[in-house]
Coordinates of C-alpha atoms in Angstrom, one line a residue:
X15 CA -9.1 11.0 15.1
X16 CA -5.4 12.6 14.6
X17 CA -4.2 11.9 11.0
X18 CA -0.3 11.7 9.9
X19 CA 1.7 13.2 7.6
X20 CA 5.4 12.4 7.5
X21 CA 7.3 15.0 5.7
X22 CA 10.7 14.2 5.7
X23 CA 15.6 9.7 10.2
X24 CA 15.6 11.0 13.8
X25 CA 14.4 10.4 17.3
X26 CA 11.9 12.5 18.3
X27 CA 13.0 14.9 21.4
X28 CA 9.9 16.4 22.4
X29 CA 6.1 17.1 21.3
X30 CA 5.3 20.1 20.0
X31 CA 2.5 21.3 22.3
X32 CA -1.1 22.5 20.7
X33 CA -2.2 25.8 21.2
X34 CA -4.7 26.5 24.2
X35 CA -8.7 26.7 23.3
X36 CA -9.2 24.6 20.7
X37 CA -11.2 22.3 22.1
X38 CA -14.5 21.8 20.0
X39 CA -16.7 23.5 22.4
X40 CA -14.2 27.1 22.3
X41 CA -14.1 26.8 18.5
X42 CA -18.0 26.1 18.0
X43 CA -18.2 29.1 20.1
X44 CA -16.5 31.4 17.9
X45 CA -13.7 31.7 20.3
X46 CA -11.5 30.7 17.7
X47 CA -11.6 30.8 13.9
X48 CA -10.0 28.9 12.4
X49 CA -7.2 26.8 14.9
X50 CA -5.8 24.6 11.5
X51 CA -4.3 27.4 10.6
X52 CA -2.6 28.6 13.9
X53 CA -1.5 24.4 14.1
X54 CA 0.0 24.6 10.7
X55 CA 1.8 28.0 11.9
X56 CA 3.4 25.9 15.1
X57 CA 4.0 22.6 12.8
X58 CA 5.8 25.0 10.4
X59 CA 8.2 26.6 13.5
X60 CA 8.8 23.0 14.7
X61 CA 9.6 21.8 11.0
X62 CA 11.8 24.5 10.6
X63 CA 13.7 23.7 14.0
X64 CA 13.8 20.0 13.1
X65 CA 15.5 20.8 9.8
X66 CA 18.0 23.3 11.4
X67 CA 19.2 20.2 14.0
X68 CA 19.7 18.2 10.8
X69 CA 16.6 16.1 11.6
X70 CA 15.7 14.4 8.0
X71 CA 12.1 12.3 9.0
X72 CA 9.8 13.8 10.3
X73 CA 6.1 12.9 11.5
X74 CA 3.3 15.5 12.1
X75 CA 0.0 14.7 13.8
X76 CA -2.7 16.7 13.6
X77 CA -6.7 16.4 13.6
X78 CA -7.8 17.2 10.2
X79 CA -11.6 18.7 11.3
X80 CA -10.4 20.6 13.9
X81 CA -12.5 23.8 14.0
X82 CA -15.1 22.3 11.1
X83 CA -16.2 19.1 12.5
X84 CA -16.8 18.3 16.3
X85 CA -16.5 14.7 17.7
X86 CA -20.1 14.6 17.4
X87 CA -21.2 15.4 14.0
X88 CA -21.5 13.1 11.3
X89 CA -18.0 12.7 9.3
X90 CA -17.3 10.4 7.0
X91 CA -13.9 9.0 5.6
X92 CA -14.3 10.8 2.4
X93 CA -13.9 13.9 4.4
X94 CA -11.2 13.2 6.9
X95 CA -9.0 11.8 3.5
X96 CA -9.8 15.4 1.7
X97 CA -8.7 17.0 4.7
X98 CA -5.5 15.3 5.6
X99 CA -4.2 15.9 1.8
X100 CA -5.5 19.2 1.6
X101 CA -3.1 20.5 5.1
X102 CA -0.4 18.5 4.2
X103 CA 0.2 20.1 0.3
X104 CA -0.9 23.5 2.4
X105 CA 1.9 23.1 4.8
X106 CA 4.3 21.5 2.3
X107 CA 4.3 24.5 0.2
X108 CA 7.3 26.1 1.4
X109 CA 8.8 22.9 1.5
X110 CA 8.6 22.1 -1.8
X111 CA 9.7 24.8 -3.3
X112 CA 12.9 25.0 -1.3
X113 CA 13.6 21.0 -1.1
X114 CA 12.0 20.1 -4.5
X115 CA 12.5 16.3 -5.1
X116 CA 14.1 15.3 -2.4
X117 CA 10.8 16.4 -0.3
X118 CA 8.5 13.3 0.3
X119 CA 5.0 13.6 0.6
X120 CA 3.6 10.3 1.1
X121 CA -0.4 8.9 0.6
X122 CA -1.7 6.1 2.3
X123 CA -2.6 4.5 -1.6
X124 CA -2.1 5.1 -5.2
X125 CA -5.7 6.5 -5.3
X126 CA -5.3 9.2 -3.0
X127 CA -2.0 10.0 -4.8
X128 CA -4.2 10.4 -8.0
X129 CA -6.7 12.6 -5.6
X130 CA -3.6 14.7 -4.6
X131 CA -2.2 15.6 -7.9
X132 CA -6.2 16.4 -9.2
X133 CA -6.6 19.0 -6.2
X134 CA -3.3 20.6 -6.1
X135 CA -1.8 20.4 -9.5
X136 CA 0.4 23.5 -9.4
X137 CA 3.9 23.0 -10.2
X138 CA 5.3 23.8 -7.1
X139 CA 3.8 20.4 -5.4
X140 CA 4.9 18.7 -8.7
X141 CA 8.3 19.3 -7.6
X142 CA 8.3 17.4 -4.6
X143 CA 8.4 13.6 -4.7
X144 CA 4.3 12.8 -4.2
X145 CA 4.6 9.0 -3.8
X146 CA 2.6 6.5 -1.6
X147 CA 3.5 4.3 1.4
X148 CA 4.6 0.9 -0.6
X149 CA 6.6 2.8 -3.1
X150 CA 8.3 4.7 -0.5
X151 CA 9.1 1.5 1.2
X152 CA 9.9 0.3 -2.6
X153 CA 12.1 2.5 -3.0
X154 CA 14.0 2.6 0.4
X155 CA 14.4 -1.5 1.3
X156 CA 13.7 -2.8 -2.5
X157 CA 9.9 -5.0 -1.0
X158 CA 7.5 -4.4 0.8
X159 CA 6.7 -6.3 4.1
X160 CA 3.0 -7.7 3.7
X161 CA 1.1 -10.4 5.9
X162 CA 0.5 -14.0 4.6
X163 CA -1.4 -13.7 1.6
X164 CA -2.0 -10.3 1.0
X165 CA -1.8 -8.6 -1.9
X166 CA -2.0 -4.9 -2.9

């Protein structure tokens, strides 16, 4: 399962492409130690280039477990949530301290905001704006679009 973070409106031009042997079989067999942080290293470059063409939304995608969990071990959403929020504030770091507030790192819910702010409290991520999805969309259309009856 590939998670999303989105960072930062534009049209996406191209994918950025993974790096070669990381497939869980090459990293369970020590062939490469730790392939998170050589993604975070080619999401950072493409960031960087995105920013330089003026590009001010950005999405990443990246599989949270790579190189800790393979597709068949037992994982449960506890897990995958800890490690989405802990490579995103990783990989906002820079980003954060250079755009401050107008840097949006967005949750899926108000409870994994709370998570966020417990496991990375430094000051540097309390620069950026840490919001969630419905205040985001809040705070850029004024509501939030919800099905029939629904209520969060």
């Amino acid at each position: 399962s590939f998670s999303r973070v989105v960072l930062a409106a534009g049209v996406a031009r191209a994918l950025t492409p993974l790096p070669q042997g990381i497939s869980s079989y090459q990293v369970s067999a020590g062939m490469r130690a730790n392939p998170l942080a050589e993604v975070r290293a080619i999401a950072s470059a493409a960031l960087a280039r995105a920013r330089a063409d003026q590009v001010r939304l950005v999405e990443v995608e990246f599989p949270p477990l790579l190189g800790v969990k393979t597709a068949f071990a037992d994982v449960d959403n506890v897990q995958i949530l800890d490690a989405n929020r802990d490579w995103t504030m990783e990989t906002c770091r820079e980003l954060a301290a250079e755009l401050g507030p107008s840097l949006w790192i967005v949750f899926p819910d108000r409870k994994e905001l709370e998570l966020a702010r417990e496991a990375w409290p430094g000051g540097l991520y309390q620069q950026a704006t840490l919001t969630t999805i419905e205040d985001a969309a809040v705070a850029l259309r004024g509501d939030v679009l919800q099905p029939w009856g629904a209520r969060f």
